[in-house]
CSV table of C-alpha atoms and ligand atoms in Angstrom, one decimal:
chain,number,residue,atom,x,y,z
A,125,MET,CA,196.6,-194.2,-9.5
A,126,PRO,CA,193.0,-193.0,-9.1
A,127,VAL,CA,191.6,-192.8,-5.6
A,128,SER,CA,189.2,-195.6,-6.3
A,129,ASP,CA,192.0,-198.1,-7.2
A,130,GLU,CA,194.1,-196.8,-4.3
A,131,PHE,CA,191.1,-197.3,-2.0
A,132,ALA,CA,190.5,-200.9,-3.2
A,133,ASP,CA,194.2,-201.7,-2.7
A,134,ALA,CA,194.1,-200.2,0.8
A,135,ALA,CA,190.8,-201.9,1.7
A,136,ALA,CA,192.2,-205.3,0.6
A,137,PHE,CA,195.5,-204.7,2.5
A,138,VAL,CA,193.8,-203.9,5.8
A,139,ALA,CA,191.3,-206.7,5.4
A,140,ALA,CA,194.2,-209.1,5.0
A,141,LEU,CA,196.0,-207.6,8.0
A,142,VAL,CA,193.0,-208.0,10.2
A,143,GLY,CA,191.8,-211.4,8.8
A,144,ASP,CA,189.6,-213.1,11.4
A,145,ARG,CA,191.7,-211.8,14.3
A,146,ALA,CA,189.6,-208.9,15.6
A,147,GLY,CA,187.7,-211.0,18.1
A,148,GLY,CA,190.9,-212.4,19.5
A,149,TRP,CA,192.4,-208.9,19.8
A,150,ASP,CA,189.2,-207.8,21.6
A,151,LEU,CA,189.6,-210.7,24.1
A,152,ASP,CA,193.4,-210.0,24.6
A,153,GLY,CA,192.8,-206.3,24.8
A,154,LEU,CA,195.7,-205.7,22.4
A,155,ILE,CA,196.4,-205.3,18.7
A,156,PRO,CA,199.9,-206.5,17.8
A,157,GLU,CA,202.0,-203.4,17.6
A,158,PRO,CA,204.0,-204.5,14.5
A,159,LEU,CA,200.7,-204.7,12.6
A,160,LEU,CA,199.8,-201.1,13.7
A,161,ARG,CA,203.2,-199.9,12.6
A,162,GLU,CA,203.0,-201.7,9.3
A,163,LEU,CA,199.6,-200.1,8.6
A,164,GLY,CA,200.9,-196.7,9.8
A,165,ALA,CA,203.9,-196.9,7.4
A,166,THR,CA,201.4,-196.9,4.5
A,167,GLY,CA,200.0,-193.6,5.7
A,168,GLN,CA,196.6,-195.1,5.8
A,169,LEU,CA,196.1,-194.5,9.6
A,170,CYS,CA,195.8,-190.8,8.7
A,171,ALA,CA,194.6,-191.0,5.1
A,172,GLY,CA,193.8,-187.3,4.8
A,173,VAL,CA,197.4,-186.2,5.1
A,174,ALA,CA,198.8,-184.7,1.9
A,175,THR,CA,201.1,-186.7,-0.3
A,176,GLU,CA,203.9,-184.2,0.3
A,177,TYR,CA,204.0,-185.5,3.9
A,178,GLY,CA,203.7,-189.2,2.9
A,179,GLY,CA,199.9,-189.5,3.3
A,180,PRO,CA,197.5,-190.7,0.6
A,181,GLY,CA,195.8,-187.2,0.6
A,182,TRP,CA,192.3,-188.6,0.3
A,183,SER,CA,189.2,-186.5,0.5
A,184,SER,CA,187.0,-186.7,3.5
A,185,LEU,CA,184.5,-188.8,1.6
A,186,ALA,CA,187.1,-191.4,0.5
A,187,GLY,CA,188.8,-191.4,3.9
A,188,GLY,CA,185.4,-191.8,5.5
A,189,GLU,CA,184.5,-194.8,3.4
A,190,PHE,CA,187.9,-196.3,4.3
A,191,THR,CA,187.3,-195.6,8.0
A,192,ALA,CA,183.9,-197.4,7.7
A,193,HIS,CA,185.7,-200.3,6.1
A,194,VAL,CA,188.2,-200.5,9.0
A,195,GLY,CA,185.3,-200.0,11.5
A,196,SER,CA,183.5,-202.9,10.0
A,197,LEU,CA,186.5,-205.1,10.6
A,198,CYS,CA,187.6,-203.9,14.0
A,199,SER,CA,186.5,-200.9,16.0
A,200,SER,CA,189.6,-201.0,18.1
A,201,LEU,CA,191.8,-200.6,15.0
A,202,ARG,CA,189.4,-197.8,13.8
A,203,SER,CA,189.8,-196.1,17.2
A,204,VAL,CA,193.6,-196.1,16.8
A,205,MET,CA,193.1,-194.7,13.3
A,206,THR,CA,190.9,-192.0,14.6
A,207,SER,CA,193.5,-190.9,17.1
A,208,GLN,CA,196.2,-190.9,14.5
A,209,GLY,CA,194.1,-188.9,12.1
A,210,MET,CA,193.1,-186.5,14.9
A,211,THR,CA,196.7,-185.9,15.8
A,212,ALA,CA,197.6,-185.2,12.1
A,213,TRP,CA,194.6,-182.9,11.7
A,214,THR,CA,195.5,-181.0,14.9
A,215,ILE,CA,199.1,-180.5,13.7
A,216,GLU,CA,197.9,-179.5,10.2
A,217,ARG,CA,195.5,-176.9,11.6
A,218,LEU,CA,197.4,-175.5,14.5
A,219,GLY,CA,201.0,-176.1,13.5
A,220,THR,CA,203.4,-174.1,11.4
A,221,THR,CA,204.8,-175.4,8.1
A,222,ALA,CA,208.0,-176.3,9.9
A,223,GLN,CA,206.0,-178.3,12.5
A,224,CYS,CA,204.0,-180.1,9.7
A,225,ARG,CA,207.3,-181.0,8.0
A,226,ALA,CA,208.7,-182.2,11.3
A,227,TYR,CA,205.8,-184.4,12.5
A,228,LEU,CA,203.5,-185.4,9.6
A,229,PRO,CA,206.0,-187.6,7.9
A,230,ARG,CA,206.5,-189.4,11.2
A,231,LEU,CA,202.8,-190.1,11.4
A,232,THR,CA,202.8,-191.6,7.9
A,233,SER,CA,205.8,-193.8,8.3
A,234,GLY,CA,204.9,-196.0,11.2
A,235,GLU,CA,205.0,-193.8,14.4
A,236,LEU,CA,201.8,-193.9,16.4
A,237,ALA,CA,200.0,-191.0,18.1
A,238,ALA,CA,197.3,-190.1,20.6
A,239,VAL,CA,195.4,-187.0,21.7
A,240,GLY,CA,194.6,-186.1,25.3
A,241,PHE,CA,192.0,-183.5,26.3
A,242,SER,CA,190.0,-185.3,29.0
A,243,GLU,CA,190.8,-185.1,32.6
A,244,LEU,CA,189.2,-186.5,35.8
A,245,GLU,CA,187.2,-183.2,36.3
A,246,ALA,CA,187.0,-182.2,32.7
A,247,GLY,CA,184.9,-184.6,30.6
A,248,SER,CA,182.0,-183.0,28.8
A,249,ASP,CA,183.1,-179.7,30.3
A,250,LEU,CA,186.6,-179.2,28.7
A,251,SER,CA,186.7,-175.6,30.0
A,252,ALA,CA,187.7,-177.3,33.3
A,253,ILE,CA,191.0,-178.5,31.9
A,254,ARG,CA,193.8,-178.0,34.5
A,255,THR,CA,196.8,-179.2,32.7
A,256,THR,CA,199.3,-176.4,32.4
A,257,ILE,CA,201.9,-175.5,29.8
A,258,ARG,CA,204.3,-172.8,30.8
A,259,SER,CA,207.4,-171.3,29.1
A,260,GLU,CA,210.8,-171.3,30.8
A,261,GLY,CA,213.1,-169.7,28.3
A,262,ASP,CA,213.4,-172.0,25.4
A,263,THR,CA,211.7,-174.8,27.2
A,264,LEU,CA,208.0,-175.7,27.9
A,265,VAL,CA,207.0,-177.3,31.1
A,266,VAL,CA,203.9,-179.4,31.2
A,267,ASP,CA,202.1,-180.7,34.2
A,268,GLY,CA,198.7,-182.5,34.2
A,269,HIS,CA,196.8,-185.8,34.2
A,270,LYS,CA,194.9,-187.0,31.1
A,271,VAL,CA,192.4,-189.9,31.2
A,272,TRP,CA,191.0,-192.3,28.7
A,273,VAL,CA,193.5,-191.3,26.0
A,274,THR,CA,192.7,-193.7,23.1
A,275,ALA,CA,195.9,-195.4,21.6
A,276,ALA,CA,198.2,-193.8,24.2
A,277,HIS,CA,199.4,-197.3,25.1
A,278,TYR,CA,200.8,-197.7,21.6
A,279,ALA,CA,201.7,-194.0,21.0
A,280,ASP,CA,205.2,-192.6,20.3
A,281,LEU,CA,203.8,-189.0,20.2
A,282,LEU,CA,201.2,-187.5,22.4
A,283,VAL,CA,199.3,-184.3,21.6
A,284,VAL,CA,198.2,-182.8,24.9
A,285,PHE,CA,195.9,-179.8,25.5
A,286,GLY,CA,196.4,-177.4,28.4
A,287,ARG,CA,196.2,-173.9,29.7
A,288,TYR,CA,198.9,-171.6,28.4
A,289,GLY,CA,199.3,-168.0,29.4
A,290,GLU,CA,195.9,-166.3,29.1
A,291,GLY,CA,194.6,-168.9,26.7
A,292,ALA,CA,195.4,-172.4,25.7
A,293,ALA,CA,197.7,-174.5,23.5
A,294,ALA,CA,198.5,-178.0,22.6
A,295,VAL,CA,202.0,-179.6,22.8
A,296,VAL,CA,203.6,-182.5,21.0
A,297,ILE,CA,205.3,-184.7,23.5
A,298,PRO,CA,207.3,-187.8,22.7
A,299,ALA,CA,205.9,-190.5,25.0
A,300,ASP,CA,209.4,-191.4,26.2
A,301,THR,CA,210.1,-187.9,27.6
A,302,PRO,CA,211.1,-188.0,31.3
A,303,GLY,CA,208.1,-187.2,33.5
A,304,VAL,CA,205.5,-188.9,31.2
A,305,ARG,CA,203.8,-191.9,32.6
A,306,VAL,CA,201.3,-194.0,30.6
A,307,ARG,CA,199.1,-196.5,32.3
A,308,ARG,CA,196.5,-198.6,30.5
A,309,VAL,CA,192.9,-198.4,31.4
A,310,ALA,CA,192.0,-201.9,32.9
A,311,ASP,CA,189.2,-203.8,31.1
A,312,PRO,CA,187.5,-201.1,29.1
A,313,MET,CA,183.9,-202.1,28.2
A,314,GLY,CA,184.4,-201.8,24.4
A,315,CYS,CA,187.1,-201.1,21.8
A,316,ARG,CA,189.1,-203.2,24.2
A,317,ALA,CA,192.2,-203.3,22.1
A,318,ALA,CA,192.4,-199.6,21.3
A,319,GLY,CA,195.1,-199.0,23.9
A,320,HIS,CA,193.2,-196.5,26.2
A,321,ALA,CA,195.4,-195.2,28.9
A,322,GLU,CA,195.8,-192.4,31.4
A,323,VAL,CA,198.7,-190.1,31.0
A,324,THR,CA,200.4,-188.4,33.9
A,325,LEU,CA,202.7,-185.5,33.0
A,326,GLN,CA,205.0,-184.4,35.8
A,327,GLY,CA,207.3,-181.5,35.1
A,328,VAL,CA,207.7,-182.7,31.5
A,329,ARG,CA,210.2,-180.4,29.7
A,330,ILE,CA,210.2,-180.1,26.0
A,331,PRO,CA,211.6,-177.6,23.5
A,332,ALA,CA,209.5,-174.5,22.8
A,333,ASP,CA,209.0,-175.4,19.1
A,334,GLN,CA,206.8,-178.3,20.2
A,335,LEU,CA,204.0,-175.9,21.0
A,336,LEU,CA,200.9,-175.8,18.7
A,337,GLY,CA,198.7,-172.7,18.8
A,338,GLY,CA,199.4,-170.5,21.7
A,339,ASP,CA,199.5,-166.7,21.7
A,340,GLY,CA,196.2,-166.4,23.5
A,341,THR,CA,194.4,-169.1,21.5
A,342,SER,CA,191.0,-169.9,23.1
A,343,LEU,CA,190.6,-173.3,24.6
A,344,PRO,CA,187.2,-173.9,22.9
A,345,LEU,CA,188.7,-173.1,19.5
A,346,LEU,CA,191.6,-175.5,20.0
A,347,VAL,CA,189.4,-178.3,21.3
A,348,THR,CA,186.7,-177.8,18.6
A,349,THR,CA,189.4,-178.0,15.9
A,350,ALA,CA,190.7,-181.4,17.1
A,351,LEU,CA,187.3,-182.8,17.9
A,352,ALA,CA,185.9,-182.0,14.5
A,353,TYR,CA,188.1,-184.6,13.0
A,354,GLY,CA,187.4,-187.1,15.8
A,355,ARG,CA,183.7,-186.7,15.3
A,356,ILE,CA,183.7,-187.3,11.5
A,357,SER,CA,186.0,-190.3,12.0
A,358,VAL,CA,183.9,-191.9,14.7
A,359,ALA,CA,180.7,-191.3,12.7
A,360,TRP,CA,182.1,-193.2,9.8
A,361,GLY,CA,183.4,-195.9,12.2
A,362,CYS,CA,179.8,-196.3,13.4
A,363,VAL,CA,178.7,-196.9,9.8
A,364,GLY,CA,181.3,-199.7,9.7
A,365,ILE,CA,179.8,-201.2,12.9
A,366,LEU,CA,176.4,-201.1,11.3
A,367,ARG,CA,177.6,-202.8,8.1
A,368,ALA,CA,179.3,-205.5,10.1
A,369,CYS,CA,176.1,-206.1,12.0
A,370,LEU,CA,173.9,-206.1,8.9
A,371,ALA,CA,176.2,-208.6,7.1
A,372,ALA,CA,176.1,-211.0,10.2
A,373,VAL,CA,172.4,-210.7,10.6
A,374,ALA,CA,171.5,-211.1,6.9
A,375,SER,CA,173.6,-214.2,6.7
A,376,HIS,CA,172.3,-215.7,9.9
A,377,ALA,CA,168.6,-214.9,9.3
A,378,THR,CA,168.7,-216.7,6.0
A,379,ALA,CA,170.8,-219.7,7.0
A,380,ARG,CA,169.1,-220.5,10.4
A,381,HIS,CA,165.7,-222.2,10.4
A,382,GLN,CA,163.2,-222.1,13.2
A,383,PHE,CA,159.6,-223.4,13.0
A,384,GLY,CA,160.6,-225.0,9.6
A,385,VAL,CA,161.5,-221.7,7.8
A,386,PRO,CA,164.5,-219.3,7.7
A,387,LEU,CA,164.4,-216.8,10.6
A,388,ALA,CA,164.0,-214.0,8.0
A,389,SER,CA,160.7,-215.4,6.9
A,390,HIS,CA,159.2,-214.5,10.3
A,391,GLN,CA,158.0,-211.0,9.8
A,392,LEU,CA,159.1,-209.8,13.2
A,393,VAL,CA,162.7,-210.9,12.4
A,394,ALA,CA,162.4,-209.3,8.9
A,395,ARG,CA,161.4,-206.1,10.6
A,396,HIS,CA,164.6,-206.2,12.6
A,397,VAL,CA,166.6,-206.7,9.4
A,398,ALA,CA,164.8,-203.7,7.9
A,399,GLU,CA,165.6,-201.6,11.0
A,400,LEU,CA,169.2,-202.5,10.7
A,401,TYR,CA,169.3,-201.6,7.0
A,402,ILE,CA,167.5,-198.3,7.7
A,403,ALA,CA,170.1,-197.5,10.5
A,404,GLU,CA,173.0,-198.2,8.2
A,405,GLN,CA,171.6,-196.2,5.3
A,406,THR,CA,170.6,-193.3,7.6
A,407,ALA,CA,174.1,-193.1,9.2
A,408,THR,CA,175.8,-193.4,5.8
A,409,ARG,CA,173.8,-190.5,4.3
A,410,ALA,CA,174.5,-188.3,7.3
A,411,CYS,CA,178.2,-189.1,7.0
A,412,GLU,CA,178.3,-188.6,3.3
A,413,HIS,CA,176.7,-185.2,3.7
A,414,ALA,CA,179.1,-184.1,6.4
A,415,SER,CA,182.1,-185.3,4.4
A,416,ARG,CA,181.0,-183.4,1.3
A,417,CYS,CA,180.8,-180.3,3.5
A,418,TRP,CA,184.4,-181.0,4.6
A,419,ASP,CA,185.5,-181.5,1.0
A,420,ASP,CA,183.7,-178.4,-0.2
A,421,GLY,CA,184.7,-176.3,2.8
A,422,THR,CA,181.1,-175.2,3.4
A,423,PRO,CA,180.2,-173.2,6.5
A,424,ASP,CA,177.8,-176.0,7.5
A,425,MET,CA,180.8,-178.3,8.1
A,426,VAL,CA,180.7,-178.1,11.9
A,427,SER,CA,177.0,-178.7,12.4
A,428,ALA,CA,176.9,-181.4,9.7
A,429,THR,CA,179.7,-183.2,11.5
A,430,VAL,CA,178.0,-183.0,14.9
A,431,LEU,CA,174.8,-184.3,13.2
A,432,ALA,CA,176.6,-187.1,11.5
A,433,LYS,CA,178.3,-188.1,14.7
A,434,HIS,CA,175.1,-188.1,16.7
A,435,VAL,CA,173.0,-189.9,14.1
A,436,SER,CA,175.6,-192.6,13.5
A,437,ALA,CA,176.4,-193.2,17.1
A,438,VAL,CA,172.7,-193.5,18.1
A,439,GLN,CA,172.0,-195.7,15.0
A,440,ALA,CA,175.0,-197.9,15.7
A,441,ALA,CA,174.1,-198.5,19.4
A,442,ARG,CA,170.5,-199.3,18.4
A,443,GLY,CA,171.5,-201.4,15.4
A,444,ALA,CA,174.0,-203.4,17.3
A,445,ALA,CA,171.4,-204.2,20.0
A,446,ILE,CA,169.0,-205.4,17.2
A,447,ALA,CA,171.8,-207.5,15.7
A,448,VAL,CA,172.4,-209.2,19.1
A,449,GLN,CA,168.6,-209.8,19.3
A,450,VAL,CA,168.5,-211.5,15.9
A,451,MET,CA,171.6,-213.6,16.4
A,452,ALA,CA,170.5,-214.5,19.9
A,453,SER,CA,172.7,-217.3,21.4
A,454,ALA,CA,174.7,-217.5,18.2
A,455,GLY,CA,176.1,-214.0,18.8
A,456,ALA,CA,176.1,-214.0,22.6
A,457,ARG,CA,179.8,-214.8,23.0
A,458,ASP,CA,182.5,-212.4,23.9
A,459,GLY,CA,184.5,-211.7,20.8
A,460,HIS,CA,181.7,-212.5,18.4
A,461,VAL,CA,181.2,-209.7,15.8
A,462,VAL,CA,177.8,-208.5,17.1
A,463,ALA,CA,178.8,-208.9,20.8
A,464,ARG,CA,181.8,-206.7,20.1
A,465,ALA,CA,179.6,-204.3,18.1
A,466,TYR,CA,177.2,-204.0,21.0
A,467,ARG,CA,179.9,-203.0,23.5
A,468,ASP,CA,181.8,-200.9,21.0
A,469,ALA,CA,178.8,-199.0,19.7
A,470,LYS,CA,177.6,-198.0,23.2
A,471,LEU,CA,180.9,-196.1,23.7
A,472,MET,CA,180.4,-194.2,20.5
A,473,GLU,CA,177.5,-192.4,22.2
A,474,ILE,CA,179.9,-191.1,24.9
A,475,ILE,CA,183.0,-190.1,23.0
A,476,GLU,CA,183.9,-187.1,20.9
A,477,GLY,CA,180.9,-185.3,22.4
A,478,SER,CA,178.3,-187.4,24.1
A,479,ASN,CA,174.7,-187.7,22.7
A,480,GLU,CA,173.6,-185.0,25.1
A,481,MET,CA,176.4,-182.6,24.2
A,482,CYS,CA,175.8,-183.1,20.5
A,483,GLU,CA,172.1,-182.5,21.1
A,484,LEU,CA,172.9,-179.2,22.9
A,485,MET,CA,175.1,-178.1,20.0
A,486,LEU,CA,172.4,-179.1,17.4
A,487,ALA,CA,169.8,-177.2,19.4
A,488,GLN,CA,172.0,-174.1,19.4
A,489,HIS,CA,172.4,-174.5,15.6
A,490,ALA,CA,168.7,-174.9,15.1
A,491,LEU,CA,167.9,-171.9,17.3
A,492,ALA,CA,170.6,-169.6,15.7
A,493,PRO,CA,168.3,-168.3,13.0
A,494,MET,CA,165.9,-167.2,15.7
A,495,GLY,CA,168.6,-165.0,17.2
A,496,ALA,CA,169.4,-167.2,20.1
A,497,SER,CA,173.0,-167.1,21.3
B,10,FAD,P1,180.7,-186.6,32.1
B,10,FAD,O1,181.1,-185.3,31.4
B,10,FAD,O2,180.8,-186.7,33.5
B,10,FAD,O3,179.1,-186.8,31.7
B,10,FAD,C1,178.3,-187.8,32.3
B,10,FAD,C2,176.9,-187.7,31.6
B,10,FAD,O4,176.3,-186.5,31.8
B,10,FAD,C3,177.0,-187.9,30.1
B,10,FAD,O5,175.9,-188.7,29.7
B,10,FAD,C4,176.9,-186.5,29.6
B,10,FAD,O6,176.4,-186.5,28.3
B,10,FAD,C5,176.0,-185.9,30.6
B,10,FAD,N1,176.2,-184.4,30.7
B,10,FAD,C6,177.4,-183.8,31.1
B,10,FAD,N2,177.2,-182.4,31.0
B,10,FAD,C7,175.9,-182.2,30.5
B,10,FAD,C8,175.2,-181.1,30.1
B,10,FAD,N3,175.7,-179.9,30.2
B,10,FAD,N4,173.9,-181.3,29.6
B,10,FAD,C9,173.4,-182.5,29.5
B,10,FAD,N5,174.1,-183.7,29.8
B,10,FAD,C10,175.3,-183.5,30.3
B,10,FAD,N6,189.4,-188.4,25.9
B,10,FAD,C11,190.5,-187.9,25.3
B,10,FAD,O7,191.0,-186.8,25.7
B,10,FAD,N7,191.1,-188.5,24.3
B,10,FAD,C12,190.7,-189.7,23.8
B,10,FAD,O8,191.3,-190.3,22.9
B,10,FAD,C13,189.5,-190.3,24.5
B,10,FAD,N8,189.0,-191.5,24.1
B,10,FAD,C14,188.0,-192.1,24.8
B,10,FAD,C15,187.6,-193.4,24.5
B,10,FAD,C16,186.6,-194.0,25.2
B,10,FAD,C17,186.2,-195.4,24.9
B,10,FAD,C18,186.0,-193.3,26.3
B,10,FAD,C19,184.9,-194.0,27.1
B,10,FAD,C20,186.3,-192.0,26.6
B,10,FAD,C21,187.4,-191.4,25.8
B,10,FAD,N9,187.8,-190.1,26.1
B,10,FAD,C22,188.9,-189.6,25.5
B,10,FAD,C23,187.1,-189.4,27.2
B,10,FAD,C24,185.8,-188.8,26.6
B,10,FAD,O9,186.0,-187.7,25.8
B,10,FAD,C25,184.8,-188.5,27.8
B,10,FAD,O10,184.5,-189.7,28.4
B,10,FAD,C26,183.6,-187.8,27.3
B,10,FAD,O11,183.9,-186.4,26.9
B,10,FAD,C27,182.5,-187.7,28.5
B,10,FAD,O12,183.1,-187.2,29.6
B,10,FAD,P2,182.9,-188.0,31.0
B,10,FAD,O13,183.1,-189.4,30.7
B,10,FAD,O14,183.7,-187.3,32.0
B,10,FAD,O15,181.4,-187.8,31.3
């Protein structure tokens, strides 16, 4: 089946699964787990995984458009999808063929996964990670405390980053391993149903073959590898937020009348509609460019991804605020699509490299031709 047909089927399937329930999930702070597993079993939570491992094997561009579609329906579900995709990507990049064979089919058949880097003292500065992974014969022992791990509440598998020997590594830990404790973050501001949790690891013992990377791998290299996927996925998710806002605003501004004419006939409101459209188009173009770099494997892939993430997050936060302004009281209820977008989009400016961290990376990229290190 061509990707476009497969994409249409997948888009219709996920739209039917979500229906009009995203607002309710946001209020409840939970997505029904059977639904996540049903979607996971189609492989669509990590659509880049190759068909030999049960995934659809989509390009970054096709997967990105699908991520935007899911993001337009429910940012919490898109967040779970980002975590699943980031886990798969990390295993593909850092794992051996045997590890890919062991784990990727699980991620495309209904098991759920999450990735933990952040710690209380290691947010933007991941060089401060204190989690340790040490070898004891054929066993690895992991100790640490991860915070704000998206989807950890639902996860069967956790990929955890830590210090290992002189360098760093990641480990795959089944969430039911003795010594693992997962506690949900109470009342997150946005993406409320994404299952954010803190994860405590106390003397967690796992077989040595669950180590990814290792042998003196540098921590920045490990983290950058995993974050690259998170960034492109979040960027496309922001496009989805903008599309949902634009649809809500266009419909409301034409249907609602004030001063005897549709809202959209007031030029100041029309300007807001234009701003939202510009935001959606700008973010879409930045994401398309980055995804083409992924698909072509160009050296610009890293900077294009950071750029797409920054542009999309900033546009989504601004666009969602505009959408709330145009909807006014009609959108000012918890659970309404623009109210959700407003809270969800703000968080996109913090995660996978905050605006400031992205700006520092982009400045470095812009200065590189001048010989700056
Ligand atoms: P800090 O690092 O304390 O930064 C605070 C502020 O200072 C920010 O504005 C930052 O940009 C700015 N700042 C910091 N250093 C600099 C600098 N050098 N120059 C300029 N400005 C600077 N982590 C995971 O491991 N896995 C996940 O799945 C995950 N999901 C998340 C989901 C949500 C909704 C949230 C809120 C967080 C999630 N995180 C996750 C954690 C996330 O990665 C961190 O919150 C993020 O890296 C920022 O770290 P911090 O919150 O500690 O902020």
